[in-house]
CSV table of C-alpha atoms and ligand atoms in Angstrom, one decimal:
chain,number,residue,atom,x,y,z
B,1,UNK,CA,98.6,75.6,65.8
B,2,UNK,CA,96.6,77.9,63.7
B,3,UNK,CA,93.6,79.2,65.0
B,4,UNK,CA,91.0,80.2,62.0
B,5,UNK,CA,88.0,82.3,62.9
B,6,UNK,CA,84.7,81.3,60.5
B,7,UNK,CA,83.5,84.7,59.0
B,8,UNK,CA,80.7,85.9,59.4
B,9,UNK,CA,80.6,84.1,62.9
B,10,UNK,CA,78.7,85.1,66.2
B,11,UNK,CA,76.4,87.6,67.3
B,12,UNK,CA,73.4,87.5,64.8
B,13,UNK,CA,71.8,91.1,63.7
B,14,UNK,CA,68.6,90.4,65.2
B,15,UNK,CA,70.0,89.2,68.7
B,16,UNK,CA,72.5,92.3,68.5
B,17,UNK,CA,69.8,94.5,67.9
B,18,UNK,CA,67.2,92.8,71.0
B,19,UNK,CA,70.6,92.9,73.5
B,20,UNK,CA,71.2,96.6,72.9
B,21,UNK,CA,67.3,97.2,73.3
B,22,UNK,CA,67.5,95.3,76.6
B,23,UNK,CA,70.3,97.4,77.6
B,24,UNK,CA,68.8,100.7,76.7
B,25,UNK,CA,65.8,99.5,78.8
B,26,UNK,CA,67.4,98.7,81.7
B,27,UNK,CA,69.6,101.9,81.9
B,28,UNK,CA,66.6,103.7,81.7
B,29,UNK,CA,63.9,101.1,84.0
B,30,UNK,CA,66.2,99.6,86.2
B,31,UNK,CA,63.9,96.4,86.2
B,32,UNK,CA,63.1,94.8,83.0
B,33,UNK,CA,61.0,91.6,83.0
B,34,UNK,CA,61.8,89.1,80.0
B,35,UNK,CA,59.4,86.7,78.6
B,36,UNK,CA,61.9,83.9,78.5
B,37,UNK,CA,65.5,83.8,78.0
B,38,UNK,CA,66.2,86.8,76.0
B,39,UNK,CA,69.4,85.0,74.6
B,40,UNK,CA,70.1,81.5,74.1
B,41,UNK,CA,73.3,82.0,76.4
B,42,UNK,CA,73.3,81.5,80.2
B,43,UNK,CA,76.6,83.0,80.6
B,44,UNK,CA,75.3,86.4,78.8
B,45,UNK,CA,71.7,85.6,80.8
B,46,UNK,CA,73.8,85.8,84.1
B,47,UNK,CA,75.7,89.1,83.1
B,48,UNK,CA,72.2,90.9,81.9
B,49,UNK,CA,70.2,89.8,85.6
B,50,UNK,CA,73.1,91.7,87.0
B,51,UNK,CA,72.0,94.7,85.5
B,52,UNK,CA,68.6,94.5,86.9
B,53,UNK,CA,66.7,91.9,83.9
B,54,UNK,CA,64.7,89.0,85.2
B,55,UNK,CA,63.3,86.1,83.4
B,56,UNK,CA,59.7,85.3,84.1
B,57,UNK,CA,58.2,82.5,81.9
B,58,UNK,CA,54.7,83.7,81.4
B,59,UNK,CA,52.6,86.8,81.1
B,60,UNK,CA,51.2,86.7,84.6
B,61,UNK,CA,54.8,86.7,86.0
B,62,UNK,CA,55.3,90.4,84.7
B,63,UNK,CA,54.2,92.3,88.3
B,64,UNK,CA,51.0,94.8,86.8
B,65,UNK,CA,52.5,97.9,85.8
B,66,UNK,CA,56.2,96.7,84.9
B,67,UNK,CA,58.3,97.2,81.7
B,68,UNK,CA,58.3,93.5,79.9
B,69,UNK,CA,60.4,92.4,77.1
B,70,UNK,CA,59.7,90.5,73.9
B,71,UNK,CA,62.6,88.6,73.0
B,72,UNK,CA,64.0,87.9,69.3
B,73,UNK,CA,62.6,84.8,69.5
B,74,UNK,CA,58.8,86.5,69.0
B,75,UNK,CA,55.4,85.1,70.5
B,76,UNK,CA,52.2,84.6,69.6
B,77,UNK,CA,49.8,87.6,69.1
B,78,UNK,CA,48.0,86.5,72.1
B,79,UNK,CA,50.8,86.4,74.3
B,80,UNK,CA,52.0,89.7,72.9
B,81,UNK,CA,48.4,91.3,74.1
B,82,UNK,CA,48.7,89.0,77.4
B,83,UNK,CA,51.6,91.3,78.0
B,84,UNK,CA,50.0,94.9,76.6
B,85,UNK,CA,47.7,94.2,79.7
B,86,UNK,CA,50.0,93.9,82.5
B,87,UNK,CA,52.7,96.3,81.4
B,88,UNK,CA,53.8,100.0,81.4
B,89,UNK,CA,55.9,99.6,78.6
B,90,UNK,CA,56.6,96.7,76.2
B,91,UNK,CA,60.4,96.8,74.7
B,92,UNK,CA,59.7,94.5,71.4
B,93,UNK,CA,63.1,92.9,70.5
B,94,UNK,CA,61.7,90.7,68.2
B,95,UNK,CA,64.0,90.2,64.9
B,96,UNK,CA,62.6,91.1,62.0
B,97,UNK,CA,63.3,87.9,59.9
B,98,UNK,CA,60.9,86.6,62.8
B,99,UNK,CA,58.7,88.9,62.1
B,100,UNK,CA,58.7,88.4,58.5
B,101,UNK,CA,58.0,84.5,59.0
B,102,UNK,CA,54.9,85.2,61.4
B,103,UNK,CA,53.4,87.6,58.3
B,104,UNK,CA,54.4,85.0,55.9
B,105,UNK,CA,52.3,82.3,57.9
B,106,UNK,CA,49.8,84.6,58.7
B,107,UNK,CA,48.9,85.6,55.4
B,108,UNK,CA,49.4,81.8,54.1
B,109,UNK,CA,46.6,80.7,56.4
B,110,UNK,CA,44.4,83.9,55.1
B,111,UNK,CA,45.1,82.2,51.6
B,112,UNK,CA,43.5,79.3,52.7
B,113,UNK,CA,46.9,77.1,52.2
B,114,UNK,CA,47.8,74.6,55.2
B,115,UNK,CA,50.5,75.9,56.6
B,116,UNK,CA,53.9,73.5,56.6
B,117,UNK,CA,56.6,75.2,59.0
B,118,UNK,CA,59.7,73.4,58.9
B,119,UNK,CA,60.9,73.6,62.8
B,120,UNK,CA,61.0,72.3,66.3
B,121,UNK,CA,57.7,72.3,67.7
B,122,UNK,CA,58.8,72.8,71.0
B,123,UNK,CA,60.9,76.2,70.0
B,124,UNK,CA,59.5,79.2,71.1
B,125,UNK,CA,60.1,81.0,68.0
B,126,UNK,CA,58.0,78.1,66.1
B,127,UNK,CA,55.1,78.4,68.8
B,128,UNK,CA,55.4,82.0,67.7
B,129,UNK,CA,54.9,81.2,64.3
B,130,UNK,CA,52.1,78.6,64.7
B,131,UNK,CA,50.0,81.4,66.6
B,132,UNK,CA,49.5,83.8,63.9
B,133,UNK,CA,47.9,81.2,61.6
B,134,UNK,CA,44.5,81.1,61.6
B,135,UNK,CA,43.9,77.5,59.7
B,136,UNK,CA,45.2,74.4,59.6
B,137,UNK,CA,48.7,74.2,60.8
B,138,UNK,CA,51.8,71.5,60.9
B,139,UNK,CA,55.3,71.8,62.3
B,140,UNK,CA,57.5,69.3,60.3
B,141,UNK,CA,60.9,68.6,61.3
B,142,UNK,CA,61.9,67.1,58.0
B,143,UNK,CA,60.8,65.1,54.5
B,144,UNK,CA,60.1,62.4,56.5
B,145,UNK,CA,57.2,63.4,58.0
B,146,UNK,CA,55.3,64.6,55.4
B,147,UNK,CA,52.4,61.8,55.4
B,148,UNK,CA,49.3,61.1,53.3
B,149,UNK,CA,46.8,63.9,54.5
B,150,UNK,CA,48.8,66.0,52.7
B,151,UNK,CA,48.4,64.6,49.0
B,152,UNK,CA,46.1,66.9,47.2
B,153,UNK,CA,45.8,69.8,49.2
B,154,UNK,CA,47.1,73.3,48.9
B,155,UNK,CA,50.5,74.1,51.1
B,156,UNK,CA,52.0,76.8,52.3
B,157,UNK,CA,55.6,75.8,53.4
B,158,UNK,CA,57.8,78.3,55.4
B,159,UNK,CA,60.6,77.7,57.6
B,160,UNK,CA,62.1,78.4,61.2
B,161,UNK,CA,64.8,81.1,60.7
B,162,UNK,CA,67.7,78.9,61.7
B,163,UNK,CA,66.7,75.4,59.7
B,164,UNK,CA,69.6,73.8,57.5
B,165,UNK,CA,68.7,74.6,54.0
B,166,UNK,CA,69.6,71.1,53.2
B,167,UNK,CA,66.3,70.2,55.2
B,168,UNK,CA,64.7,72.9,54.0
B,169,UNK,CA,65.2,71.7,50.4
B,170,UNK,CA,64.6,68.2,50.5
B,171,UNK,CA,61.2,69.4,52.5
B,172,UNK,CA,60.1,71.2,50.0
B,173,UNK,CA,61.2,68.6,46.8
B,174,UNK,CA,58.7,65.8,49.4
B,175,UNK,CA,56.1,68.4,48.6
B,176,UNK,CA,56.6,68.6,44.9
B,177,UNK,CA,55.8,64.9,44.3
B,178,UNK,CA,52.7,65.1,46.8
B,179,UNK,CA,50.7,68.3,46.3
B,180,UNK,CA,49.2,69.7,43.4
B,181,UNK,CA,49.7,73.7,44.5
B,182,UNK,CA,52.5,74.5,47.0
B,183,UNK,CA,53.7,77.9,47.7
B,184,UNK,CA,57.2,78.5,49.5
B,185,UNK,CA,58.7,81.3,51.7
B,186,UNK,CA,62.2,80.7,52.1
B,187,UNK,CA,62.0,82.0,56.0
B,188,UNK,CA,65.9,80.8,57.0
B,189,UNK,CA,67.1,83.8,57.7
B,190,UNK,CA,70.3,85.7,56.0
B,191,UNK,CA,72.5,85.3,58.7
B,192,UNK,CA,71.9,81.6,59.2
B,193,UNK,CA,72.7,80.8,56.1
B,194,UNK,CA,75.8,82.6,56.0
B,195,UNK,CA,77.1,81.0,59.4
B,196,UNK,CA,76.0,77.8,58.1
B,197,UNK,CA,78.1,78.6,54.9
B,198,UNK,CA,81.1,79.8,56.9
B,199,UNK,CA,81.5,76.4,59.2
B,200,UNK,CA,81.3,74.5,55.2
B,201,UNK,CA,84.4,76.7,54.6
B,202,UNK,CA,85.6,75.8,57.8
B,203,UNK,CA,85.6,72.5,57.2
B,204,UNK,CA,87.9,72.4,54.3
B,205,UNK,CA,90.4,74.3,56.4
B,206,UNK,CA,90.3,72.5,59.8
B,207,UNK,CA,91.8,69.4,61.5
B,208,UNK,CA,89.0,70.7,64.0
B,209,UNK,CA,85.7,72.5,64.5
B,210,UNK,CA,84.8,74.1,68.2
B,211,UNK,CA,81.1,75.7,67.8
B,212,UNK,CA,80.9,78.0,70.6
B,213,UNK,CA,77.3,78.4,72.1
B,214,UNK,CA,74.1,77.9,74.1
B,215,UNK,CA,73.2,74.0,74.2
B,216,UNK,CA,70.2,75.5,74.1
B,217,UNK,CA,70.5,77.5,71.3
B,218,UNK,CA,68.9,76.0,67.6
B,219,UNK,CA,71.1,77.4,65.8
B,220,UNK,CA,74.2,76.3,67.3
B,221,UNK,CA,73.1,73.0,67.5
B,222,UNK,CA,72.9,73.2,63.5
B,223,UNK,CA,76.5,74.7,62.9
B,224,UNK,CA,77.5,71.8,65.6
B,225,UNK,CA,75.5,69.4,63.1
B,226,UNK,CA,77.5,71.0,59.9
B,227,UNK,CA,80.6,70.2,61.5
B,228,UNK,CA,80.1,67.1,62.5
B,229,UNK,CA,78.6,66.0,59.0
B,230,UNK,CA,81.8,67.5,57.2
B,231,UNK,CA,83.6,65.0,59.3
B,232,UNK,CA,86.0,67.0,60.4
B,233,UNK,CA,85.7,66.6,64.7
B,234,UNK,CA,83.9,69.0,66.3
B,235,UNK,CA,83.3,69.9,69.4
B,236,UNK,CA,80.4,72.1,71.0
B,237,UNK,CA,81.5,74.0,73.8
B,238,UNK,CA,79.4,76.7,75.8
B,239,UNK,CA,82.5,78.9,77.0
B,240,UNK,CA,85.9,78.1,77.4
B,241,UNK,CA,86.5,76.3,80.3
B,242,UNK,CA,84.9,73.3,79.1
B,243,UNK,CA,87.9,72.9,76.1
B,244,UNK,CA,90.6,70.6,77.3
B,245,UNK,CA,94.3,70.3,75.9
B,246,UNK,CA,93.8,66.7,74.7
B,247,UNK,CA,91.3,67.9,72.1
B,248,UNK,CA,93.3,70.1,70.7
B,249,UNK,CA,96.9,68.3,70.9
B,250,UNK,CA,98.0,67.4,67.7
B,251,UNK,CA,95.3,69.4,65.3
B,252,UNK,CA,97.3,71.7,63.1
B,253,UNK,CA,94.6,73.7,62.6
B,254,UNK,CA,91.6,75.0,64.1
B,255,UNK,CA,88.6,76.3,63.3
B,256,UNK,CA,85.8,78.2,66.3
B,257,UNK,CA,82.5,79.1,64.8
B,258,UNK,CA,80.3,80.5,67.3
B,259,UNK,CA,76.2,80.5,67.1
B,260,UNK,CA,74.2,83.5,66.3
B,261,UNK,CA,73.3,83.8,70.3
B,262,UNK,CA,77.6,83.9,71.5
B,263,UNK,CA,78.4,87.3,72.7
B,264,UNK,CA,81.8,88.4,71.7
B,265,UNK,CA,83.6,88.3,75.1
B,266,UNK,CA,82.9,84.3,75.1
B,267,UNK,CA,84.7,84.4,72.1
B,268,UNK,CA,87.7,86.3,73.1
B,269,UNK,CA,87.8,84.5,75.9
B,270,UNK,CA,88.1,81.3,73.7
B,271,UNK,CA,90.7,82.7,71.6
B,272,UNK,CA,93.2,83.5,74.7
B,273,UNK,CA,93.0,79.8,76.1
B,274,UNK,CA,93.5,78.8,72.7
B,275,UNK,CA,96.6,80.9,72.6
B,276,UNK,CA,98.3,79.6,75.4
B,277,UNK,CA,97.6,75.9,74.6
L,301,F3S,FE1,67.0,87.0,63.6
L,301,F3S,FE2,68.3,85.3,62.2
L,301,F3S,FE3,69.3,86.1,64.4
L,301,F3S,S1,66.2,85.3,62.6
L,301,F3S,S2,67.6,86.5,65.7
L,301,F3S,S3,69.0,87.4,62.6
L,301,F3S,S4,69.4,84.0,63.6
């Protein structure tokens, strides 16, 4: 069996770079209180709380004087002040691309556009979003829910950092035949697209697809939904354990694509039961 590994797969910049923040902080504070998960990944969750991080799921859990963490994920301006209050320090691992969508929707709103954001409402990053907009604001989840209030007005369309582009796109086009002045910022970020892109390749490769990640992670769930569209099998796995022989048995070849939240040892770990199927 051959084992092909998508490229570029794993560990996104932005969670890299909030991780090794984390860690800095809690070599140097002992005690680090995140505002949520600070990745998508409850076996790399359980290794961080053994270094001293714990997971508090609003401001007021953050005991008064405490270092606090902003995940990559962002939140909204007020939570971020919420936070300033209560804390000593504030370690702000929010990704850039995140950042970059806030400012976009931010100044959207200032342009007086109704702002469109592509996205699950429910996702913190998109509850992030939606808090720097001033105006008028809508979380669509695809084409099909663009409706009738919009025809005529002026919109502002952005998108969560890990949407499919596909959705993206055909979100957009809806607005074209609707809406006399729409303006776009194409927020899905760099490394999505390029996972997204590698699990295509994958699929031309493959007999089969394991996407390795968080079932709580977005954008796993959207290299899982690549697969499974290519119609190659896929198979969404959070570590290891949970792959068994009789998926693998006769597949010539396989391909592992793991989300932009999958630390590298989950990986590995794949890999080596892999191997000795
Ligand atoms: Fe940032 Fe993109 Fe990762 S938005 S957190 S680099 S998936």
């Amino acid at each position: 069996m051959k084992i092909i590994i998508a490229e570029p797969t794993g560990l996104c910049f932005g969670v890299k770079r909030a991780i090794t923040t984390l860690e800095e902080a809690l070599k140097r504070f002992g005690r680090v209180y995140a505002l949520g998960s600070p990745i998508h990944n409850p076996q790399e969750i359980e290794r961080l709380e053994n270094f001293g991080l714990a997971v508090v799921h609003e401001p007021s859990g953050v005991p008064e004087g405490a270092v606090s963490f902003v995940r990559a994920h962002g939140v909204t301006p007020e939570i971020f002040a919420a936070l300033r209050e209560r804390s000593a320090n504030i370690i702000d691992g929010t990704c850039p691309f995140v950042k970059n969508a806030q400012e976009r929707a931010k100044t959207l709103s200032q342009e007086g556009y109704i702002v469109i954001i592509l996205g699950d409402v429910s996702h913190p990053e998109v509850r992030g979003i939606v808090g720097c907009v001033s105006g008028e604001v809508h979380v669509l989840s695809g084409a099909a829910e663009i409706t009738e209030q919009f025809r005529g007005k002026r919109c502002g369309i952005l998108s969560q950092t890990t949407q499919r582009v596909e959705t993206f796109a055909a979100l957009v086009a809806g607005f074209v035949s609707t809406t006399p002045e729409i303006k776009v910022y194409n927020t899905i970020c760099r490394a999505t697209l390029a996972r997204q892109q590698s699990v295509r390749r994958l699929a031309g490769e493959a007999e089969g697809i394991i996407v390795l990640g968080g079932k709580n992670s977005a954008n796993t769930r959207k290299l899982a939904e690549i697969g499974a569209v290519s119609g190659v099998p896929t198979l969404w796995i959070e570590h290891a354990g949970e792959l068994e022989r009789s998926w693998v048995r006769d597949k010539r070849a396989i391909g592992i694509a793991a989300g932009g939240s999958t630390p590298d040892w989950l990986m590995k770990e794949l890999i080596q039961k892999l191997k000795m199927m």
